[in-house]
């Protein structure tokens, strides 16, 4: 099956710094990728839809200036958490659309962010 | 608006026993329905999906799910659970013209030997 890879798997940073998380589709081209946030023992909350070559679409309540998303190529989307604070600590997961508008998504392994 | 409810937060079964995880959805039209499994610290893996047609859907790892429109349900079943099935299971619903999925809160499955 299709493979989606995230990097880093986990990262620890100091409060006030910025952290970039990469999401790559390894064996297919993804015009659309999605970023989710998952709190401990909770479900996935969709943060934004990342479209190649255009601005991301953010869900209500998600700060676009805090969570910068760039989808510069058909195989790479990045999520940058700017000026991170401890409340930004979470598990961030990306997914990529295998075939557009079918709901068939492949998920990355997730990236655990801890902000000290 | 779409929504998904997984009533059971935590289920414990013995290895070899049968399993049913419940999922109820709310959606105006015919939904696209999915079950995903997540192992600790990992991303999600698709178990099975329903788009249309036969309401009993077969998935990987011996799982199946049945779409019941009258009950707005899409319950996941497995006749005999293996210890390796212990994980978090998420039901999700999507519209036909988008890849945006709404996830339920998940059911944590624990399997005892």
PDB file of C-alpha atoms in Angstrom:
ATOM      1  CA  UNK A   1       0.000   0.000   0.000  1.00  0.00           C
ATOM      2  CA  UNK A   2       0.861   3.636  -0.206  1.00  0.00           C
ATOM      3  CA  UNK A   3       3.315   4.976   2.346  1.00  0.00           C
ATOM      4  CA  UNK A   4       3.256   8.283   4.151  1.00  0.00           C
ATOM      5  CA  UNK A   5       6.188   9.203   6.341  1.00  0.00           C
ATOM      6  CA  UNK A   6       6.516  11.883   8.986  1.00  0.00           C
ATOM      7  CA  UNK A   7       9.668  13.369  10.395  1.00  0.00           C
ATOM      8  CA  UNK A   8      10.635  13.772  13.138  1.00  0.00           C
ATOM      9  CA  UNK A   9       8.851  11.065  15.090  1.00  0.00           C
ATOM     10  CA  UNK A  10       9.251  13.058  18.234  1.00  0.00           C
ATOM     11  CA  UNK A  11      10.757  16.388  19.133  1.00  0.00           C
ATOM     12  CA  UNK A  12      11.376  18.307  22.313  1.00  0.00           C
ATOM     13  CA  UNK A  13      11.817  22.050  22.140  1.00  0.00           C
ATOM     14  CA  UNK A  14      11.983  25.049  24.396  1.00  0.00           C
ATOM     15  CA  UNK A  15       9.078  27.403  24.766  1.00  0.00           C
ATOM     16  CA  UNK A  16       9.215  30.209  22.211  1.00  0.00           C
ATOM     17  CA  UNK A  17      11.026  28.264  19.519  1.00  0.00           C
ATOM     18  CA  UNK A  18       9.558  27.038  16.242  1.00  0.00           C
ATOM     19  CA  UNK A  19       9.358  23.428  15.153  1.00  0.00           C
ATOM     20  CA  UNK A  20       8.870  22.049  11.648  1.00  0.00           C
ATOM     21  CA  UNK A  21       7.274  18.664  10.975  1.00  0.00           C
ATOM     22  CA  UNK A  22       7.475  17.079   7.548  1.00  0.00           C
ATOM     23  CA  UNK A  23       4.954  14.800   5.895  1.00  0.00           C
ATOM     24  CA  UNK A  24       5.988  12.944   2.757  1.00  0.00           C
ATOM     25  CA  UNK A  25       4.123  10.617   0.458  1.00  0.00           C
ATOM     26  CA  UNK A  26       6.836   8.163  -0.544  1.00  0.00           C
ATOM     27  CA  UNK A  27       5.356   6.308  -3.470  1.00  0.00           C
ATOM     28  CA  UNK A  28       2.507   8.429  -4.757  1.00  0.00           C
ATOM     29  CA  UNK A  29       1.677  12.031  -5.470  1.00  0.00           C
ATOM     30  CA  UNK A  30      -0.709  13.698  -3.092  1.00  0.00           C
ATOM     31  CA  UNK A  31      -2.401  16.887  -4.167  1.00  0.00           C
ATOM     32  CA  UNK A  32      -4.092  17.045  -0.801  1.00  0.00           C
ATOM     33  CA  UNK A  33      -2.732  16.332   2.644  1.00  0.00           C
ATOM     34  CA  UNK A  34      -4.379  16.754   6.005  1.00  0.00           C
ATOM     35  CA  UNK A  35      -2.959  17.677   9.387  1.00  0.00           C
ATOM     36  CA  UNK A  36      -4.505  16.445  12.611  1.00  0.00           C
ATOM     37  CA  UNK A  37      -3.835  16.948  16.257  1.00  0.00           C
ATOM     38  CA  UNK A  38      -4.442  14.220  18.772  1.00  0.00           C
ATOM     39  CA  UNK A  39      -4.519  14.771  22.504  1.00  0.00           C
ATOM     40  CA  UNK A  40      -3.808  11.848  24.824  1.00  0.00           C
ATOM     41  CA  UNK A  41      -6.523   9.233  24.700  1.00  0.00           C
ATOM     42  CA  UNK A  42      -8.631  11.395  22.430  1.00  0.00           C
ATOM     43  CA  UNK A  43      -9.631  11.401  18.812  1.00  0.00           C
ATOM     44  CA  UNK A  44      -8.012  13.104  15.877  1.00  0.00           C
ATOM     45  CA  UNK A  45      -8.936  16.726  15.399  1.00  0.00           C
ATOM     46  CA  UNK A  46      -8.578  17.994  11.853  1.00  0.00           C
ATOM     47  CA  UNK A  47      -6.474  21.140  11.866  1.00  0.00           C
ATOM     48  CA  UNK A  48      -6.146  21.993   8.211  1.00  0.00           C
ATOM     49  CA  UNK A  49      -6.264  20.797   4.645  1.00  0.00           C
ATOM     50  CA  UNK A  50      -3.057  21.289   2.734  1.00  0.00           C
ATOM     51  CA  UNK A  51      -3.325  21.723  -1.019  1.00  0.00           C
ATOM     52  CA  UNK A  52      -0.301  21.597  -3.287  1.00  0.00           C
ATOM     53  CA  UNK A  53       0.494  24.998  -4.682  1.00  0.00           C
ATOM     54  CA  UNK A  54      -2.097  26.923  -2.739  1.00  0.00           C
ATOM     55  CA  UNK A  55      -2.838  28.154   0.742  1.00  0.00           C
ATOM     56  CA  UNK A  56      -3.977  25.714   3.364  1.00  0.00           C
ATOM     57  CA  UNK A  57      -7.560  25.689   4.534  1.00  0.00           C
ATOM     58  CA  UNK A  58      -7.776  25.831   8.311  1.00  0.00           C
ATOM     59  CA  UNK A  59     -10.546  24.471  10.459  1.00  0.00           C
ATOM     60  CA  UNK A  60     -12.444  26.795  12.733  1.00  0.00           C
ATOM     61  CA  UNK A  61     -10.524  27.648  15.844  1.00  0.00           C
ATOM     62  CA  UNK A  62      -7.089  26.738  14.481  1.00  0.00           C
ATOM     63  CA  UNK A  63      -4.665  29.657  14.437  1.00  0.00           C
ATOM     64  CA  UNK A  64      -3.155  29.893  10.983  1.00  0.00           C
ATOM     65  CA  UNK A  65      -0.336  32.116  12.203  1.00  0.00           C
ATOM     66  CA  UNK A  66       0.545  29.609  14.884  1.00  0.00           C
ATOM     67  CA  UNK A  67       0.413  26.536  12.674  1.00  0.00           C
ATOM     68  CA  UNK A  68       2.007  27.341   9.331  1.00  0.00           C
ATOM     69  CA  UNK A  69       1.399  24.814   6.592  1.00  0.00           C
ATOM     70  CA  UNK A  70       3.299  24.649   3.342  1.00  0.00           C
ATOM     71  CA  UNK A  71       2.618  22.166   0.538  1.00  0.00           C
ATOM     72  CA  UNK A  72       5.332  23.035  -1.937  1.00  0.00           C
ATOM     73  CA  UNK A  73       5.374  19.780  -3.875  1.00  0.00           C
ATOM     74  CA  UNK A  74       3.139  16.818  -4.602  1.00  0.00           C
ATOM     75  CA  UNK A  75       5.008  14.686  -2.099  1.00  0.00           C
ATOM     76  CA  UNK A  76       5.763  17.052   0.759  1.00  0.00           C
ATOM     77  CA  UNK A  77       3.742  19.097   3.220  1.00  0.00           C
ATOM     78  CA  UNK A  78       5.204  20.770   6.276  1.00  0.00           C
ATOM     79  CA  UNK A  79       3.644  21.955   9.495  1.00  0.00           C
ATOM     80  CA  UNK A  80       5.541  24.590  11.442  1.00  0.00           C
ATOM     81  CA  UNK A  81       4.487  25.290  14.993  1.00  0.00           C
ATOM     82  CA  UNK A  82       5.648  28.849  15.573  1.00  0.00           C
ATOM     83  CA  UNK A  83       6.611  30.242  18.958  1.00  0.00           C
ATOM     84  CA  UNK A  84       5.663  26.966  20.574  1.00  0.00           C
ATOM     85  CA  UNK A  85       4.262  26.880  24.088  1.00  0.00           C
ATOM     86  CA  UNK A  86       3.648  23.944  26.417  1.00  0.00           C
ATOM     87  CA  UNK A  87      -0.032  23.853  25.433  1.00  0.00           C
ATOM     88  CA  UNK A  88       1.071  23.058  21.878  1.00  0.00           C
ATOM     89  CA  UNK A  89       2.490  19.764  23.090  1.00  0.00           C
ATOM     90  CA  UNK A  90       0.591  17.054  21.294  1.00  0.00           C
ATOM     91  CA  UNK A  91       0.708  14.251  18.771  1.00  0.00           C
ATOM     92  CA  UNK A  92       0.498  15.591  15.244  1.00  0.00           C
ATOM     93  CA  UNK A  93      -0.530  13.273  12.424  1.00  0.00           C
ATOM     94  CA  UNK A  94      -0.687  13.870   8.709  1.00  0.00           C
ATOM     95  CA  UNK A  95      -2.558  11.998   6.035  1.00  0.00           C
ATOM     96  CA  UNK A  96      -2.434  12.059   2.267  1.00  0.00           C
ATOM     97  CA  UNK A  97      -5.174  11.486  -0.221  1.00  0.00           C
ATOM     98  CA  UNK A  98      -4.507   8.480  -2.397  1.00  0.00           C
ATOM     99  CA  UNK A  99      -7.312   9.226  -4.821  1.00  0.00           C
ATOM    100  CA  UNK A 100      -9.013  12.572  -4.624  1.00  0.00           C
ATOM    101  CA  UNK A 101     -12.477  12.802  -3.121  1.00  0.00           C
ATOM    102  CA  UNK A 102     -12.780   9.162  -2.110  1.00  0.00           C
ATOM    103  CA  UNK A 103     -11.898   9.470   1.543  1.00  0.00           C
ATOM    104  CA  UNK A 104      -9.136   6.916   1.067  1.00  0.00           C
ATOM    105  CA  UNK A 105      -6.330   8.312   3.152  1.00  0.00           C
ATOM    106  CA  UNK A 106      -2.943   7.038   4.197  1.00  0.00           C
ATOM    107  CA  UNK A 107      -1.583   8.231   7.485  1.00  0.00           C
ATOM    108  CA  UNK A 108       1.883   9.062   8.666  1.00  0.00           C
ATOM    109  CA  UNK A 109       3.318   7.577  11.832  1.00  0.00           C
ATOM    110  CA  UNK A 110       2.728  10.765  13.770  1.00  0.00           C
ATOM    111  CA  UNK A 111       5.052  13.259  15.421  1.00  0.00           C
ATOM    112  CA  UNK A 112       5.040  13.816  19.149  1.00  0.00           C
ATOM    113  CA  UNK A 113       5.877  17.373  20.127  1.00  0.00           C
ATOM    114  CA  UNK A 114       6.838  18.251  23.680  1.00  0.00           C
ATOM    115  CA  UNK A 115       7.363  21.899  24.501  1.00  0.00           C
ATOM    116  CA  UNK A 116       9.227  22.585  27.716  1.00  0.00           C
TER     117      UNK A 116
ATOM    118  CA  UNK B   1     -23.286  18.440  10.389  1.00  0.00           C
ATOM    119  CA  UNK B   2     -21.506  15.140  10.329  1.00  0.00           C
ATOM    120  CA  UNK B   3     -20.672  13.401  13.571  1.00  0.00           C
ATOM    121  CA  UNK B   4     -19.530  10.016  14.769  1.00  0.00           C
ATOM    122  CA  UNK B   5     -20.213   8.387  18.104  1.00  0.00           C
ATOM    123  CA  UNK B   6     -18.332   5.450  19.508  1.00  0.00           C
ATOM    124  CA  UNK B   7     -20.184   4.624  22.726  1.00  0.00           C
ATOM    125  CA  UNK B   8     -17.558   2.308  24.161  1.00  0.00           C
ATOM    126  CA  UNK B   9     -14.396   3.997  25.370  1.00  0.00           C
ATOM    127  CA  UNK B  10     -12.701   0.802  26.485  1.00  0.00           C
ATOM    128  CA  UNK B  11     -13.431  -2.860  25.768  1.00  0.00           C
ATOM    129  CA  UNK B  12     -11.682  -5.888  27.184  1.00  0.00           C
ATOM    130  CA  UNK B  13     -11.994  -9.337  25.644  1.00  0.00           C
ATOM    131  CA  UNK B  14     -10.260 -12.656  25.984  1.00  0.00           C
ATOM    132  CA  UNK B  15      -8.159 -13.937  23.139  1.00  0.00           C
ATOM    133  CA  UNK B  16     -10.284 -16.080  20.851  1.00  0.00           C
ATOM    134  CA  UNK B  17     -13.517 -14.371  21.826  1.00  0.00           C
ATOM    135  CA  UNK B  18     -15.677 -12.522  19.347  1.00  0.00           C
ATOM    136  CA  UNK B  19     -15.630  -8.747  19.133  1.00  0.00           C
ATOM    137  CA  UNK B  20     -18.048  -6.018  18.165  1.00  0.00           C
ATOM    138  CA  UNK B  21     -17.165  -2.338  18.308  1.00  0.00           C
ATOM    139  CA  UNK B  22     -20.040   0.078  17.935  1.00  0.00           C
ATOM    140  CA  UNK B  23     -20.181   3.130  15.722  1.00  0.00           C
ATOM    141  CA  UNK B  24     -23.099   5.446  15.074  1.00  0.00           C
ATOM    142  CA  UNK B  25     -22.979   8.313  12.635  1.00  0.00           C
ATOM    143  CA  UNK B  26     -24.982  11.367  11.783  1.00  0.00           C
ATOM    144  CA  UNK B  27     -25.054  12.490   8.177  1.00  0.00           C
ATOM    145  CA  UNK B  28     -27.774  13.719   5.861  1.00  0.00           C
ATOM    146  CA  UNK B  29     -26.883  11.720   2.788  1.00  0.00           C
ATOM    147  CA  UNK B  30     -25.301   8.318   2.240  1.00  0.00           C
ATOM    148  CA  UNK B  31     -22.014   8.526   4.060  1.00  0.00           C
ATOM    149  CA  UNK B  32     -18.630   7.112   3.338  1.00  0.00           C
ATOM    150  CA  UNK B  33     -17.702   5.097   6.425  1.00  0.00           C
ATOM    151  CA  UNK B  34     -14.333   3.908   7.614  1.00  0.00           C
ATOM    152  CA  UNK B  35     -12.701   1.973  10.398  1.00  0.00           C
ATOM    153  CA  UNK B  36      -9.093   2.689  11.274  1.00  0.00           C
ATOM    154  CA  UNK B  37      -6.782   1.068  13.803  1.00  0.00           C
ATOM    155  CA  UNK B  38      -4.019   2.848  15.681  1.00  0.00           C
ATOM    156  CA  UNK B  39      -1.258   1.100  17.607  1.00  0.00           C
ATOM    157  CA  UNK B  40       0.386   3.065  20.448  1.00  0.00           C
ATOM    158  CA  UNK B  41       2.453   5.968  19.180  1.00  0.00           C
ATOM    159  CA  UNK B  42       1.637   5.174  15.566  1.00  0.00           C
ATOM    160  CA  UNK B  43      -0.427   6.585  12.766  1.00  0.00           C
ATOM    161  CA  UNK B  44      -3.669   5.077  11.563  1.00  0.00           C
ATOM    162  CA  UNK B  45      -4.171   2.070   9.330  1.00  0.00           C
ATOM    163  CA  UNK B  46      -7.316   1.571   7.300  1.00  0.00           C
ATOM    164  CA  UNK B  47      -9.163  -1.626   8.214  1.00  0.00           C
ATOM    165  CA  UNK B  48     -12.110  -1.294   5.878  1.00  0.00           C
ATOM    166  CA  UNK B  49     -14.421   1.164   4.199  1.00  0.00           C
ATOM    167  CA  UNK B  50     -17.974   1.401   2.941  1.00  0.00           C
ATOM    168  CA  UNK B  51     -18.885   3.545  -0.015  1.00  0.00           C
ATOM    169  CA  UNK B  52     -21.902   1.812  -1.531  1.00  0.00           C
ATOM    170  CA  UNK B  53     -23.232  -1.585  -2.520  1.00  0.00           C
ATOM    171  CA  UNK B  54     -23.061  -4.587  -0.249  1.00  0.00           C
ATOM    172  CA  UNK B  55     -23.681  -3.453   3.290  1.00  0.00           C
ATOM    173  CA  UNK B  56     -21.396  -6.111   4.767  1.00  0.00           C
ATOM    174  CA  UNK B  57     -17.824  -5.070   4.159  1.00  0.00           C
ATOM    175  CA  UNK B  58     -14.783  -7.254   4.568  1.00  0.00           C
ATOM    176  CA  UNK B  59     -11.500  -5.751   5.668  1.00  0.00           C
ATOM    177  CA  UNK B  60      -7.975  -6.701   6.546  1.00  0.00           C
ATOM    178  CA  UNK B  61      -6.916  -8.808   9.511  1.00  0.00           C
ATOM    179  CA  UNK B  62     -10.217 -10.708   9.529  1.00  0.00           C
ATOM    180  CA  UNK B  63     -12.392  -7.706  10.376  1.00  0.00           C
ATOM    181  CA  UNK B  64     -15.771  -6.965   8.885  1.00  0.00           C
ATOM    182  CA  UNK B  65     -18.361  -4.238   9.359  1.00  0.00           C
ATOM    183  CA  UNK B  66     -22.008  -3.905   8.516  1.00  0.00           C
ATOM    184  CA  UNK B  67     -23.677  -0.700   7.382  1.00  0.00           C
ATOM    185  CA  UNK B  68     -27.208  -0.387   8.724  1.00  0.00           C
ATOM    186  CA  UNK B  69     -28.880   2.720   7.404  1.00  0.00           C
ATOM    187  CA  UNK B  70     -31.975   2.309   9.577  1.00  0.00           C
ATOM    188  CA  UNK B  71     -29.823   2.368  12.700  1.00  0.00           C
ATOM    189  CA  UNK B  72     -27.202   4.822  11.399  1.00  0.00           C
ATOM    190  CA  UNK B  73     -24.619   2.311  12.472  1.00  0.00           C
ATOM    191  CA  UNK B  74     -21.426   0.804  11.122  1.00  0.00           C
ATOM    192  CA  UNK B  75     -20.295  -1.709  13.720  1.00  0.00           C
ATOM    193  CA  UNK B  76     -16.967  -3.487  13.436  1.00  0.00           C
ATOM    194  CA  UNK B  77     -16.788  -7.207  14.114  1.00  0.00           C
ATOM    195  CA  UNK B  78     -14.253  -9.981  14.332  1.00  0.00           C
ATOM    196  CA  UNK B  79     -15.174 -13.610  15.125  1.00  0.00           C
ATOM    197  CA  UNK B  80     -12.000 -14.453  17.017  1.00  0.00           C
ATOM    198  CA  UNK B  81      -9.727 -11.821  18.491  1.00  0.00           C
ATOM    199  CA  UNK B  82      -5.942 -12.200  18.588  1.00  0.00           C
ATOM    200  CA  UNK B  83      -3.665 -10.588  21.160  1.00  0.00           C
ATOM    201  CA  UNK B  84      -2.158  -8.490  18.373  1.00  0.00           C
ATOM    202  CA  UNK B  85      -5.535  -6.819  17.836  1.00  0.00           C
ATOM    203  CA  UNK B  86      -5.081  -4.795  21.011  1.00  0.00           C
ATOM    204  CA  UNK B  87      -5.090  -1.185  19.832  1.00  0.00           C
ATOM    205  CA  UNK B  88      -7.247   1.910  19.472  1.00  0.00           C
ATOM    206  CA  UNK B  89     -10.019   1.721  16.894  1.00  0.00           C
ATOM    207  CA  UNK B  90     -11.528   4.752  15.218  1.00  0.00           C
ATOM    208  CA  UNK B  91     -14.673   4.981  13.181  1.00  0.00           C
ATOM    209  CA  UNK B  92     -14.831   7.844  10.690  1.00  0.00           C
ATOM    210  CA  UNK B  93     -17.371   9.354   8.332  1.00  0.00           C
ATOM    211  CA  UNK B  94     -16.778  11.357   5.212  1.00  0.00           C
ATOM    212  CA  UNK B  95     -18.818  13.039   2.523  1.00  0.00           C
ATOM    213  CA  UNK B  96     -18.651  11.790  -1.023  1.00  0.00           C
ATOM    214  CA  UNK B  97     -17.101  14.877  -2.505  1.00  0.00           C
ATOM    215  CA  UNK B  98     -14.297  15.453  -0.073  1.00  0.00           C
ATOM    216  CA  UNK B  99     -11.491  13.668   1.675  1.00  0.00           C
ATOM    217  CA  UNK B 100     -12.210  15.340   4.993  1.00  0.00           C
ATOM    218  CA  UNK B 101     -13.027  12.758   7.613  1.00  0.00           C
ATOM    219  CA  UNK B 102     -14.714  13.187  10.961  1.00  0.00           C
ATOM    220  CA  UNK B 103     -13.444  10.732  13.532  1.00  0.00           C
ATOM    221  CA  UNK B 104     -15.144   9.238  16.530  1.00  0.00           C
ATOM    222  CA  UNK B 105     -13.504   9.371  19.915  1.00  0.00           C
ATOM    223  CA  UNK B 106     -12.118   5.878  19.566  1.00  0.00           C
ATOM    224  CA  UNK B 107     -12.455   2.577  21.400  1.00  0.00           C
ATOM    225  CA  UNK B 108      -9.467   1.099  23.145  1.00  0.00           C
ATOM    226  CA  UNK B 109      -9.380  -2.676  22.829  1.00  0.00           C
ATOM    227  CA  UNK B 110      -7.548  -4.723  25.384  1.00  0.00           C
ATOM    228  CA  UNK B 111      -7.041  -8.451  24.822  1.00  0.00           C
ATOM    229  CA  UNK B 112      -6.309 -10.854  27.634  1.00  0.00           C
ATOM    230  CA  UNK B 113      -4.624 -14.211  26.992  1.00  0.00           C
TER     231      UNK B 113
END
